[in-house]
XYZ file of N, CA and C in Angstrom:
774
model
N 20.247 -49.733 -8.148
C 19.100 -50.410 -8.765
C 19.140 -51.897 -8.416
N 18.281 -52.266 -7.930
C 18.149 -54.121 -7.861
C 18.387 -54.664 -8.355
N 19.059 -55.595 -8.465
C 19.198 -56.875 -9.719
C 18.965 -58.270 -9.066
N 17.707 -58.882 -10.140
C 17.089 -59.870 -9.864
C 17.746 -60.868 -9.982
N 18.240 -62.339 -9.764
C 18.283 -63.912 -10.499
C 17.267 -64.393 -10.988
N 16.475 -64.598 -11.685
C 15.345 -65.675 -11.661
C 15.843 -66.677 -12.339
N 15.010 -67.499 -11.459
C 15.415 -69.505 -12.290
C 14.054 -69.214 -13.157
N 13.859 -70.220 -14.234
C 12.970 -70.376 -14.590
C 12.576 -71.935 -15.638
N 11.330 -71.929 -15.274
C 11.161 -73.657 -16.013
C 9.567 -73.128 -17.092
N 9.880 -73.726 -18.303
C 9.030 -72.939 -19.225
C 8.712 -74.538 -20.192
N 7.717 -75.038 -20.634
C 7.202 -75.729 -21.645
C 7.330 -75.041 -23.375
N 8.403 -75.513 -23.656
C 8.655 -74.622 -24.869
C 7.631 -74.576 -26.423
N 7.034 -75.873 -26.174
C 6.193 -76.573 -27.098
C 5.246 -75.061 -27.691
N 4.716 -74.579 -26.948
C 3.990 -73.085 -27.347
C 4.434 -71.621 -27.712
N 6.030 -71.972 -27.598
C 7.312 -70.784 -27.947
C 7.871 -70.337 -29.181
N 8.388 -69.791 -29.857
C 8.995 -69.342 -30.516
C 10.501 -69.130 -30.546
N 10.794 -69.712 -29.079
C 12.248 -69.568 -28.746
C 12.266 -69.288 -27.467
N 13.495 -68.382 -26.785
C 13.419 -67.425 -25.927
C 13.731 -66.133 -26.756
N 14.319 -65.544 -27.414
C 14.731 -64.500 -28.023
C 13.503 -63.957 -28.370
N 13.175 -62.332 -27.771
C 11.808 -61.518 -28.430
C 11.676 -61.706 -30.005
N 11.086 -61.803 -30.567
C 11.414 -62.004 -32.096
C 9.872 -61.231 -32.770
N 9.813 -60.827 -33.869
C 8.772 -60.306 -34.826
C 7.525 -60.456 -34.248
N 6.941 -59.314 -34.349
C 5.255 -59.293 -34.183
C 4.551 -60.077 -34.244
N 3.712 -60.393 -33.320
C 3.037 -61.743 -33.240
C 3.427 -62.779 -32.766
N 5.088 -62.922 -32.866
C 5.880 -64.137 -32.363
C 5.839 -64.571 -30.740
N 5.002 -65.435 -30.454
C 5.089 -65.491 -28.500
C 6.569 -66.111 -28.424
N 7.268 -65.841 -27.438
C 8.726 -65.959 -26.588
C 9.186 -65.925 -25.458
N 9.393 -66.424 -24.681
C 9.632 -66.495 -23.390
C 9.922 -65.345 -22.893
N 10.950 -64.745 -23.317
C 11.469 -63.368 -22.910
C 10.210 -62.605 -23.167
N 9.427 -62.370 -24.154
C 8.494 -61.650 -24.567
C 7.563 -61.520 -23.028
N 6.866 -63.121 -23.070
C 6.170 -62.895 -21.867
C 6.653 -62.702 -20.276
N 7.944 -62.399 -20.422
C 8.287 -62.063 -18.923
C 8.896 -60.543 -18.758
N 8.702 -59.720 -20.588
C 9.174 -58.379 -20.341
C 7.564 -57.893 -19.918
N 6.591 -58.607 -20.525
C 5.304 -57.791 -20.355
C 4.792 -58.258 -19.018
N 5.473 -59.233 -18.034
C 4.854 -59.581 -16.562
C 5.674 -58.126 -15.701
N 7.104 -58.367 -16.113
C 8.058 -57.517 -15.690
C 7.500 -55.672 -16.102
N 7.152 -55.389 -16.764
C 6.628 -54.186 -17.036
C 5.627 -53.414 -16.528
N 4.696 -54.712 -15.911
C 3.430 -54.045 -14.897
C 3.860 -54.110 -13.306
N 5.064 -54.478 -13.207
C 5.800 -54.359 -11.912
C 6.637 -53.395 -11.551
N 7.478 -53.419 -13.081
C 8.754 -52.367 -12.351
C 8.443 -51.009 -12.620
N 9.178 -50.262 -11.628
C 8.605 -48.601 -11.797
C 9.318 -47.958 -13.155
N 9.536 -48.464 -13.575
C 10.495 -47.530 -14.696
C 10.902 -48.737 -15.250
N 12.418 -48.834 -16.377
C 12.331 -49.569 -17.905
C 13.338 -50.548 -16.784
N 13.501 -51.453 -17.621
C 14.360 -53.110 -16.985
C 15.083 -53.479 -17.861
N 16.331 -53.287 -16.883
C 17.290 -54.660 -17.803
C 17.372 -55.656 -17.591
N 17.422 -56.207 -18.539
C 17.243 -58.108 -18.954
C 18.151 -58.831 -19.722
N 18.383 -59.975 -18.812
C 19.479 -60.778 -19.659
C 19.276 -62.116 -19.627
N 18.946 -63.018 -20.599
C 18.886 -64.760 -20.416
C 20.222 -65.078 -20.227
N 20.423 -66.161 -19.844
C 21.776 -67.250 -19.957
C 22.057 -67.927 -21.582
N 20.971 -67.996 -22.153
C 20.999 -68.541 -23.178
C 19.653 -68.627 -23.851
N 20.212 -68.419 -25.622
C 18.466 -68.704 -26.223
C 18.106 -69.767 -26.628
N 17.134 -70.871 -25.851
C 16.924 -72.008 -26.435
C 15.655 -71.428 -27.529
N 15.660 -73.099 -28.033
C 15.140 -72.531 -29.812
C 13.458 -72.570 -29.132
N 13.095 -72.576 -30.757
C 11.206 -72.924 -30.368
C 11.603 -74.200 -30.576
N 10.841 -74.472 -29.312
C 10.244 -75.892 -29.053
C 11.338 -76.762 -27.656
N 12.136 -76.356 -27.252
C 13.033 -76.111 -26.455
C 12.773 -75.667 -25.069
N 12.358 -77.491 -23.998
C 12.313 -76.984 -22.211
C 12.795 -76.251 -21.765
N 13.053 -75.684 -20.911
C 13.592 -75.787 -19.722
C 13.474 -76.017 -18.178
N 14.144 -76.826 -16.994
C 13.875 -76.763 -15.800
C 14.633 -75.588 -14.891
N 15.708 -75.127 -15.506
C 16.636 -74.203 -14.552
C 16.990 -73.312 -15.995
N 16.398 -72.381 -16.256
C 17.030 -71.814 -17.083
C 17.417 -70.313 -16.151
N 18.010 -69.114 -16.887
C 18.187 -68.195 -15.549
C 17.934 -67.073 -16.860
N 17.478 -65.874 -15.824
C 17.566 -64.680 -16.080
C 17.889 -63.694 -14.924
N 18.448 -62.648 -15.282
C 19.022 -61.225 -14.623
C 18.246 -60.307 -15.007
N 17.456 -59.479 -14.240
C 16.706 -58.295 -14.433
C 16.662 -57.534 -13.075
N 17.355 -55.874 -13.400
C 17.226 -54.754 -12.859
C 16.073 -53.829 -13.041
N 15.689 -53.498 -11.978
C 14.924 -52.660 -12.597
C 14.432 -51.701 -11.223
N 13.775 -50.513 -11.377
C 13.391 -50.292 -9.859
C 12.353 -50.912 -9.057
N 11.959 -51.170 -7.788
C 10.828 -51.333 -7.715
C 11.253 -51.924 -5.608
N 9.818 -52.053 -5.106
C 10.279 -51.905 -3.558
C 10.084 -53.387 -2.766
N 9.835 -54.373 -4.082
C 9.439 -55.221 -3.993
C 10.714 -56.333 -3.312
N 10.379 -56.979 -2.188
C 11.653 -58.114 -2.514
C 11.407 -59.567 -2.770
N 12.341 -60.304 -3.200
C 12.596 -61.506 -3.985
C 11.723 -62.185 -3.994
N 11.153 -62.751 -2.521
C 10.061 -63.853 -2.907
C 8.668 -63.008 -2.984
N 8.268 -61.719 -2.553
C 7.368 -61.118 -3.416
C 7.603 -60.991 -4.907
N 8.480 -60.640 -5.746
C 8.730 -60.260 -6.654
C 8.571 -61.813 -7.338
N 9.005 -62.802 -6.940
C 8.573 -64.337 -7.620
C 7.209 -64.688 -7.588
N 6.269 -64.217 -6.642
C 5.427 -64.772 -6.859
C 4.255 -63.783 -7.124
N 4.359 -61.718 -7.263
C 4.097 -61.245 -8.527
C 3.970 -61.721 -10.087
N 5.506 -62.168 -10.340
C 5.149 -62.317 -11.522
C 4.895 -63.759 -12.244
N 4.589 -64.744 -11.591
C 3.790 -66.249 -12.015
C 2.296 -65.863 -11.421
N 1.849 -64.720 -11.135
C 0.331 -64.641 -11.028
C 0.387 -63.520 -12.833
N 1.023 -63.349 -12.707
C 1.085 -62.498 -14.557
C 1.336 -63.692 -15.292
N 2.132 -64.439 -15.394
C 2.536 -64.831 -16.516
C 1.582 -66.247 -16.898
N 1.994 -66.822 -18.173
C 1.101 -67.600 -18.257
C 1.417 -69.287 -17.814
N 0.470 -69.961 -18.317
C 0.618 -71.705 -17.215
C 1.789 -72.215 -17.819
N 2.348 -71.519 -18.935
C 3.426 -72.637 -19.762
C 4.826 -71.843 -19.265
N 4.971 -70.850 -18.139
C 6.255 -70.519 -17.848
C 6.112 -70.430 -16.483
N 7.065 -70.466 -16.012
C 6.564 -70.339 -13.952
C 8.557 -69.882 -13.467
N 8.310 -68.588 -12.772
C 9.811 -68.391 -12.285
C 10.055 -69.418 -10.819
N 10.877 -70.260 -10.513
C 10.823 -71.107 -9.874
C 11.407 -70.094 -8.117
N 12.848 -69.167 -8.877
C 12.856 -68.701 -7.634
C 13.594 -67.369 -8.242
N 13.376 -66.572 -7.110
C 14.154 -64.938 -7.599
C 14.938 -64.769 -6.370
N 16.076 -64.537 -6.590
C 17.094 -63.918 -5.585
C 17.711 -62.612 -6.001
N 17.957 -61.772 -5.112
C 18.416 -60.267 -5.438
C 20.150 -60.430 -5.055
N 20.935 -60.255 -5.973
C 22.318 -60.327 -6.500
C 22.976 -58.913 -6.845
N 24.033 -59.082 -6.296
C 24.452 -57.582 -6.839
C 24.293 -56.703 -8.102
N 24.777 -55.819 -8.193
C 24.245 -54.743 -9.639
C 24.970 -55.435 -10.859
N 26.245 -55.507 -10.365
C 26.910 -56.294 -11.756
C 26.378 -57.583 -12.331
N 25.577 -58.735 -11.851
C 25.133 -59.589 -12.372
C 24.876 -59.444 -13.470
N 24.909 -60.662 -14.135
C 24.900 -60.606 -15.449
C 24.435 -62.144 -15.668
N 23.266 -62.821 -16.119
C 23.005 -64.328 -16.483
C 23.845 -64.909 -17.404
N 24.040 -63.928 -18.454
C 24.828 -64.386 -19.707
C 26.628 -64.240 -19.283
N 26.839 -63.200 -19.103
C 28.232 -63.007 -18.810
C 28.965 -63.399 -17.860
N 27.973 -64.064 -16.709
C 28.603 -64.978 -15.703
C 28.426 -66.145 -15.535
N 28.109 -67.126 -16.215
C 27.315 -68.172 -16.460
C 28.729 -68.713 -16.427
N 28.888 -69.830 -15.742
C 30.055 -70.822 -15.963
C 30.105 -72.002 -16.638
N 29.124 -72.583 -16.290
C 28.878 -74.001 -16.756
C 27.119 -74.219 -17.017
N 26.608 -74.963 -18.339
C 25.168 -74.751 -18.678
C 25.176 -77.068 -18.638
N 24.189 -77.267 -18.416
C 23.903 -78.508 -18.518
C 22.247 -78.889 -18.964
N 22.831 -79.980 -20.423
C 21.153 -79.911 -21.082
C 21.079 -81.469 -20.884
N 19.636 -81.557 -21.046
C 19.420 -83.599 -21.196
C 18.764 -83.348 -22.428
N 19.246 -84.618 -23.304
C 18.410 -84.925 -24.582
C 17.546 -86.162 -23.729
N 16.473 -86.668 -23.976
C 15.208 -87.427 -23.757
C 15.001 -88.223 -25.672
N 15.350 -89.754 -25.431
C 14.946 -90.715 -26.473
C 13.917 -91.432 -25.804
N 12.703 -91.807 -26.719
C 11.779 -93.179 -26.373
C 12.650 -94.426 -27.474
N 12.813 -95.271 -27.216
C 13.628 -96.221 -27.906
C 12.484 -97.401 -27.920
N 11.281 -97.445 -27.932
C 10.233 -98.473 -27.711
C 9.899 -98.574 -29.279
N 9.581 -99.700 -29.304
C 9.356 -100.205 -30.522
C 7.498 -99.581 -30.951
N 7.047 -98.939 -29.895
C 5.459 -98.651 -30.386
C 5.430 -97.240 -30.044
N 4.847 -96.618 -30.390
C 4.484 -94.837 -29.905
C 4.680 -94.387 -28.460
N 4.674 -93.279 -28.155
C 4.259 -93.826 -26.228
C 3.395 -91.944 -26.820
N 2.228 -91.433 -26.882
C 2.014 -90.543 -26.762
C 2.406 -89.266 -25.336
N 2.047 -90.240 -24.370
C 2.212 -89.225 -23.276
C 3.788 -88.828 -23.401
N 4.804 -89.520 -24.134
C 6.101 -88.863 -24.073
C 6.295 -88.198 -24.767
N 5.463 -88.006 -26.460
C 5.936 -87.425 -27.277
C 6.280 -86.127 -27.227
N 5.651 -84.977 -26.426
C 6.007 -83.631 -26.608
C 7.152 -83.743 -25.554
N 7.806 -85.203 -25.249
C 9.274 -84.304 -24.936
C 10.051 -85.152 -24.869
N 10.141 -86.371 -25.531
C 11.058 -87.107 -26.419
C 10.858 -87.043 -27.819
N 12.048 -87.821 -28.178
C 12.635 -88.008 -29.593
C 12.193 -89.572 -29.697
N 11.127 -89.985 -30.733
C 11.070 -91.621 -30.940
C 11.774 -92.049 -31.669
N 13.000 -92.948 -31.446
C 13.468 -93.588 -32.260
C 13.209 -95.074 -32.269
N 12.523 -95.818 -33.442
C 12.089 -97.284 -33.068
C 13.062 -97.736 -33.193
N 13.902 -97.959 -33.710
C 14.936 -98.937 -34.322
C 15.330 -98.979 -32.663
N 16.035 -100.499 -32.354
C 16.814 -100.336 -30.858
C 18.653 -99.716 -30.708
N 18.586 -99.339 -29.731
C 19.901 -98.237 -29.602
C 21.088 -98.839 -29.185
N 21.906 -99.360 -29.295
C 23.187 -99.704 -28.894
C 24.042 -98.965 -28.233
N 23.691 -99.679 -26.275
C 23.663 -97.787 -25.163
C 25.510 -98.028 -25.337
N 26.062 -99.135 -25.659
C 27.701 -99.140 -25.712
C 28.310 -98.356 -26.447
N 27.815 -98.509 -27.353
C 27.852 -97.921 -28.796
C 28.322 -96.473 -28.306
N 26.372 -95.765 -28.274
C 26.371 -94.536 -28.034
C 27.284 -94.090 -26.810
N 27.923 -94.566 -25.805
C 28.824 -94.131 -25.128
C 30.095 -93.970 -25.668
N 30.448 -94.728 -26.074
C 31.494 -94.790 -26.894
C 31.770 -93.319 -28.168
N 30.800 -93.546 -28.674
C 30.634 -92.483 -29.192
C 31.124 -90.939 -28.462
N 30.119 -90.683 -27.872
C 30.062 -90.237 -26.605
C 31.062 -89.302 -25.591
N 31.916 -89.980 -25.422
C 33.348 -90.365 -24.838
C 34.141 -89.250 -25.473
N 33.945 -89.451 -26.819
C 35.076 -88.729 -27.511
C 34.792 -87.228 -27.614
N 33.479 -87.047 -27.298
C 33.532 -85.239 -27.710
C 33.506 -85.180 -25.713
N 34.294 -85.698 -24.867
C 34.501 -84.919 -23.586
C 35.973 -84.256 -23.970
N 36.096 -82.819 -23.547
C 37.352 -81.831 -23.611
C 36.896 -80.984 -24.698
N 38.112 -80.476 -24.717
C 37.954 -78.587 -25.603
C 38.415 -79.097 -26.916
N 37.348 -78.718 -27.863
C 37.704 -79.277 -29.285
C 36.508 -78.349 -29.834
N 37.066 -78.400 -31.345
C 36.361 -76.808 -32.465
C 34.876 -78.154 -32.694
N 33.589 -77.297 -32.326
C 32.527 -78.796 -32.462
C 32.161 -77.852 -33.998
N 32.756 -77.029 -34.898
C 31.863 -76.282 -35.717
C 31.035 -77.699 -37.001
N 31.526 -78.839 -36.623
C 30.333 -79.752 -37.301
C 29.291 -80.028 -36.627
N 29.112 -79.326 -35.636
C 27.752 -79.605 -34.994
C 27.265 -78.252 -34.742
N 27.879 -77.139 -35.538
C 26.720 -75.927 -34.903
C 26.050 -75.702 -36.230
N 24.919 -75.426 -35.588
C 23.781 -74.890 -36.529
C 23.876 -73.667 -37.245
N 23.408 -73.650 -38.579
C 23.142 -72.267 -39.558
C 22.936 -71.306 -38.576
N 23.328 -70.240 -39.435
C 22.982 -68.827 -38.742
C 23.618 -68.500 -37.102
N 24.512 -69.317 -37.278
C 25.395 -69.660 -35.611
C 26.560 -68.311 -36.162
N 26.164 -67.034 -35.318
C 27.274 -65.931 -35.582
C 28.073 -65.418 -34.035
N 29.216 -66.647 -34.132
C 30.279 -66.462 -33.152
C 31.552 -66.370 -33.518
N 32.407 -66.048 -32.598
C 33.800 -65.789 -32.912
C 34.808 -67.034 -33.406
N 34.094 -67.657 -32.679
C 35.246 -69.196 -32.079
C 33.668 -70.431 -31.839
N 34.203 -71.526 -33.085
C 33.180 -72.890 -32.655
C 33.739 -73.779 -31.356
N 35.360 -73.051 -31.033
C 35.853 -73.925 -29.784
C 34.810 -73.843 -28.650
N 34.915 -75.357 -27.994
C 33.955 -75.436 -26.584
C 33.998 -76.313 -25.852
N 34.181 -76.269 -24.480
C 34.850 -77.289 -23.625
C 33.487 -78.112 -22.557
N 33.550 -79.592 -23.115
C 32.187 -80.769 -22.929
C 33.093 -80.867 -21.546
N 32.584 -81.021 -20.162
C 32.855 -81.469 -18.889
C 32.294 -82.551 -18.750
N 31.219 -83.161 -19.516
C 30.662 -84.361 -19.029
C 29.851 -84.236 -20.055
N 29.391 -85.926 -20.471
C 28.068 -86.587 -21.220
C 27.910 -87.706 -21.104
N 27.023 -88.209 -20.568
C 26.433 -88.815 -19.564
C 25.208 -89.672 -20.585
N 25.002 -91.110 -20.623
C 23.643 -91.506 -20.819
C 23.381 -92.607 -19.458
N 22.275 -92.461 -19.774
C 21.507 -93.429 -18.431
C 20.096 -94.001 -19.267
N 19.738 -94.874 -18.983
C 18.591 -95.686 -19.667
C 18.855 -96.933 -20.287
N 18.376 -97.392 -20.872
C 18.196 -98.556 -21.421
C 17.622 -98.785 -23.226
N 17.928 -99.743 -23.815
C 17.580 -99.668 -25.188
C 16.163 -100.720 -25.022
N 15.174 -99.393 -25.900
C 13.735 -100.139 -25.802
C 13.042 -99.763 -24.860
N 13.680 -98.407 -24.439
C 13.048 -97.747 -23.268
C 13.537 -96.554 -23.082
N 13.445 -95.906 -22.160
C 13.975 -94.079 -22.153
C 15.517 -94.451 -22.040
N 16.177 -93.125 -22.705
C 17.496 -92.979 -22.918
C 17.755 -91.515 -23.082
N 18.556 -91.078 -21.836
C 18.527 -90.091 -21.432
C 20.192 -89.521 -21.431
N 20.430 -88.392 -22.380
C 21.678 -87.775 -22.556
C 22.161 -86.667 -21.839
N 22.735 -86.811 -20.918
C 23.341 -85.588 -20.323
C 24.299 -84.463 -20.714
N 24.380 -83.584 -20.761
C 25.580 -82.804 -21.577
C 25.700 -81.524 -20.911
N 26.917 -81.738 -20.312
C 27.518 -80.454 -19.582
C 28.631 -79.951 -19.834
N 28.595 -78.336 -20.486
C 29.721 -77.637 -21.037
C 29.804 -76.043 -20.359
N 30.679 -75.460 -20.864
C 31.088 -74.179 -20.635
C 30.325 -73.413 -21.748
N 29.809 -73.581 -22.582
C 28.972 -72.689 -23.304
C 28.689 -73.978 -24.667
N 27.642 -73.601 -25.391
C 26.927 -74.463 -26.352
C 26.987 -73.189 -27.981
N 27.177 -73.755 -28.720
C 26.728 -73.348 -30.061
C 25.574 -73.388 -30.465
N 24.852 -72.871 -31.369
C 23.484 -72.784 -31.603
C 23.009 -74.425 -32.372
N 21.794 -74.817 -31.986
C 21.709 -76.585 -32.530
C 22.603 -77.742 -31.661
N 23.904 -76.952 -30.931
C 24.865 -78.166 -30.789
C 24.520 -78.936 -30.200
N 23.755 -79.313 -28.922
C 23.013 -80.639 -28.604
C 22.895 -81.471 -29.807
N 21.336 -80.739 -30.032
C 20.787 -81.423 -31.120
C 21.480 -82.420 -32.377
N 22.582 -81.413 -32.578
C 23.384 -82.155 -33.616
C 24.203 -83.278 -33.301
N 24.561 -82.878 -32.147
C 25.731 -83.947 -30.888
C 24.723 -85.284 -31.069
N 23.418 -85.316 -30.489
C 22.623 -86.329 -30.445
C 21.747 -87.226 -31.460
N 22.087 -86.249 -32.630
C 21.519 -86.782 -34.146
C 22.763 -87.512 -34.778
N 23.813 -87.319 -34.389
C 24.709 -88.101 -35.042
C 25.256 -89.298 -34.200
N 25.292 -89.232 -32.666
C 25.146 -90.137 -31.707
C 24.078 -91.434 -32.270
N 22.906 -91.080 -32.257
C 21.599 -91.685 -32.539
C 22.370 -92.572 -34.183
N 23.683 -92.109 -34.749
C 23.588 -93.027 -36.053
C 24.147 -93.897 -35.700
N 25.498 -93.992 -34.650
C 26.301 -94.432 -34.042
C 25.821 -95.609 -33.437
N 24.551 -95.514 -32.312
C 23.682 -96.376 -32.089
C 22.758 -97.350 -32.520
N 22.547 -96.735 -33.927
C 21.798 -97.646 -34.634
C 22.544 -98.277 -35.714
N 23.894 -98.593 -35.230
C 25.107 -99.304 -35.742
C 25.424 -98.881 -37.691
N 24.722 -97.956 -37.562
C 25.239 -97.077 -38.794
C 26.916 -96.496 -38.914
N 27.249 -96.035 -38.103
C 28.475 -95.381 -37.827
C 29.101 -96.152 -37.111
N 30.402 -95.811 -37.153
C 31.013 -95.991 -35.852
C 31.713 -95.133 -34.847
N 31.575 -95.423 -33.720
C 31.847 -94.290 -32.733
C 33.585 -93.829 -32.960
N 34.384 -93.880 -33.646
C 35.190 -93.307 -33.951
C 34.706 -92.312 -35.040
N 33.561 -92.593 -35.641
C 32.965 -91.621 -36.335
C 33.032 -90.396 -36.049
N 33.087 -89.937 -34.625
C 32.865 -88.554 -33.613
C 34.430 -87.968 -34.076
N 36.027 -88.695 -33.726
C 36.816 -88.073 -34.100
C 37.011 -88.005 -35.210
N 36.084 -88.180 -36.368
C 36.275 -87.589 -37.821
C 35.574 -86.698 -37.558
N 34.327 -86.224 -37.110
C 33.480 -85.366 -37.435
C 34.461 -83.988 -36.514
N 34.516 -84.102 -35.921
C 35.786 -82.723 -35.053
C 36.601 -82.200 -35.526
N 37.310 -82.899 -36.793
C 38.629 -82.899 -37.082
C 37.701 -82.231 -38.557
N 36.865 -82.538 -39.272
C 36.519 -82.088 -40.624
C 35.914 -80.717 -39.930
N 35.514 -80.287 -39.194
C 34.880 -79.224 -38.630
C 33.918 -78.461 -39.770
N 32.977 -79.282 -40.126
C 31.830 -79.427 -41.626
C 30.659 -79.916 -41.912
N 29.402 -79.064 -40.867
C 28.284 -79.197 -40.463
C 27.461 -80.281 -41.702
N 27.944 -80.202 -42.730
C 27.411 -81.203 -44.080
C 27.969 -82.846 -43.765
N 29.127 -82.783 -42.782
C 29.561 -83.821 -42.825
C 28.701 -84.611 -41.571
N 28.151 -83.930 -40.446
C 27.615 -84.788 -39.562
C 26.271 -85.371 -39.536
N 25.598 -85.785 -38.691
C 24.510 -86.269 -38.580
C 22.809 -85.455 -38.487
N 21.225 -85.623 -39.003
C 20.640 -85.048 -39.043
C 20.744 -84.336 -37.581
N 20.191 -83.166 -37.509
C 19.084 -82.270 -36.167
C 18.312 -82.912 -35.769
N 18.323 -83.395 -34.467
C 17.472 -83.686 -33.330
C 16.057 -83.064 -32.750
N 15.180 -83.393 -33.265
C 14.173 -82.763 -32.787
C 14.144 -81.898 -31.661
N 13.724 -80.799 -31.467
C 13.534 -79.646 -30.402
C 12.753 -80.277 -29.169
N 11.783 -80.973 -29.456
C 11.213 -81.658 -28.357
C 11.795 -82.462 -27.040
N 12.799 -83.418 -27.745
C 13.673 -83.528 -26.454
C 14.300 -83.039 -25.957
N 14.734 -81.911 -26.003
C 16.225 -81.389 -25.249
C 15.498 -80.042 -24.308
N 16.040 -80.207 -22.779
C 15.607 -79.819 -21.827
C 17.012 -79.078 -21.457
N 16.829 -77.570 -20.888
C 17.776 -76.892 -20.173
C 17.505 -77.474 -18.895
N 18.233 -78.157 -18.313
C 18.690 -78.449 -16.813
C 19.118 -77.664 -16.005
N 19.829 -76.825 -15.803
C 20.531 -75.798 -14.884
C 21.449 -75.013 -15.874
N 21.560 -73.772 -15.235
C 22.961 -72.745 -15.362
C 24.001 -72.672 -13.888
N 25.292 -72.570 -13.964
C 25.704 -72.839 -12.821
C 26.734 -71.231 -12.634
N 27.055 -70.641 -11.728
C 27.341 -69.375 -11.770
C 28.768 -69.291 -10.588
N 29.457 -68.633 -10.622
C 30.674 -68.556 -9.382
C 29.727 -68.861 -7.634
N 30.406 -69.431 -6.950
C 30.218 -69.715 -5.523
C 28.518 -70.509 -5.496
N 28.412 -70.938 -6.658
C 27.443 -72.093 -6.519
C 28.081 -73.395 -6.655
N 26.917 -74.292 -6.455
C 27.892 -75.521 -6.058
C 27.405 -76.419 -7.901
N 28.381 -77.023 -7.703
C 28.575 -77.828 -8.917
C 27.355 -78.302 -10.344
N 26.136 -79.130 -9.123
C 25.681 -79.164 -9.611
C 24.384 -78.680 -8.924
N 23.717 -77.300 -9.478
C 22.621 -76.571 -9.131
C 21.653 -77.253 -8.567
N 21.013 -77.207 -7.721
C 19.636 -77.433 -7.034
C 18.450 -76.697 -7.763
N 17.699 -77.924 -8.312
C 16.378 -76.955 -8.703
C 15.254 -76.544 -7.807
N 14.963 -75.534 -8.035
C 14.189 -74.951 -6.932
C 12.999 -75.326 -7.652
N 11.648 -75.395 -6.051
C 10.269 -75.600 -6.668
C 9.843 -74.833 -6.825
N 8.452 -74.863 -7.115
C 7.761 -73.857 -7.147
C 7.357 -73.363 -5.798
């Protein structure tokens, strides 16, 4: 049976998540089992890399789907973005062996949080930054920063209803670039994420910056491992899936166009 890769870049703002969820609920997965269904000859297996929430980009997110059909890759990519709708687009499909798996082979995932730090609105950014007026202290927030790189229990930064074995999780990099009073852009690259954990990573960062905290603040919050103890949730709007990275790819993924 075939097994697909697809990259995919989706505007989450109109989502419900990726996870199929309750009647009525639109979902990413939702609309790519019903593009995927008028294609494949028979039933499909499907697997995301990960479920970002509602309201939650992505530019490289990935999925794995088998299924039969006589179609190959770059037919099969550009089948199903004439199905699907303007707010999801598969960027590229490659055919991978049977064992693939998006979720179970996934090595390394990398997200950007997106701040406007301007002292006035900026509308055209809002559906995919976070406004914070107050100005940001980018030292600060590095500093901060700094301390959650390596393998440490983040369970003060995972979100309710987070049902895993282990809150352990190993940060390879976090990264800001920008300026205060202007875009400020968080990089965050790990071996797997907890449910919220960006979000939370960057809501308590954001106190750090606005010289509320102090960036030793981060090695208390690790060590209490006590979601009450850290900083608010980060709006869904900024945080963008960047890539999934998989064995015998290179470090940092190439996004494919359309």
């Amino acid at each position: 049976m075939p097994t697909f890769k697809l990259t995919l870049e989706y505007d989450g703002r109109g989502f419900a998540g990726w996870q199929a969820q309750g009647q009525g609920e639109r979902t990413i997965q939702g609309e790519l089992m019903a593009a995927l269904a008028e294609i494949a000859a028979g039933p499909v297996r499907f697997m995301g890399a990960g479920r970002t929430d509602a309201g939650v980009h992505a530019e490289g997110q990935v999925a794995s789907a088998a299924f039969e059909t006589v179609l190959d890759a770059e037919t099969l990519r550009r089948a199903l973005n004439a199905k699907l709708p303007p707010d999801v687009a598969v960027l590229a499909a490659e055919l991978r062996g049977a064992s693939f798996d998006a979720r179970r082979d996934a090595l390394a995932k990398r997200y950007r949080y997106q701040l406007w730090n301007g002292e006035l609105p900026s509308p055209l950014r809002a559906p995919r930054f976070w406004h914070v007026r107050e100005p940001l202290d980018l030292a600060r927030l590095r500093a901060g920063a700094e301390r959650l790189v390596g393998t440490h229990d983040f369970a003060s930064f995972r979100g309710t209803g987070s049902a895993v074995k282990t809150s352990v999780r190993t940060l390879h990099r976090v990264e800001l670039a920008g300026r205060s009073g202007a875009e400020i852009h968080l990089g965050v690259e790990g071996d797997g994420f907890l449910r919220h954990m960006v979000r939370n990573l960057v809501g308590s960062l954001v106190e750090i910056g606005l010289g509320r905290r102090s960036p030793e603040w981060i090695t208390e919050l690790l060590a209490a491992r006590d979601r009450r103890a850290a900083g608010r949730t980060a709006p869904a709007c900024g945080l963008v899936l960047e890539w999934v990275r998989y064995p015998d790819e290179p470090e940092t993924p190439a996004k494919s166009a359309p």
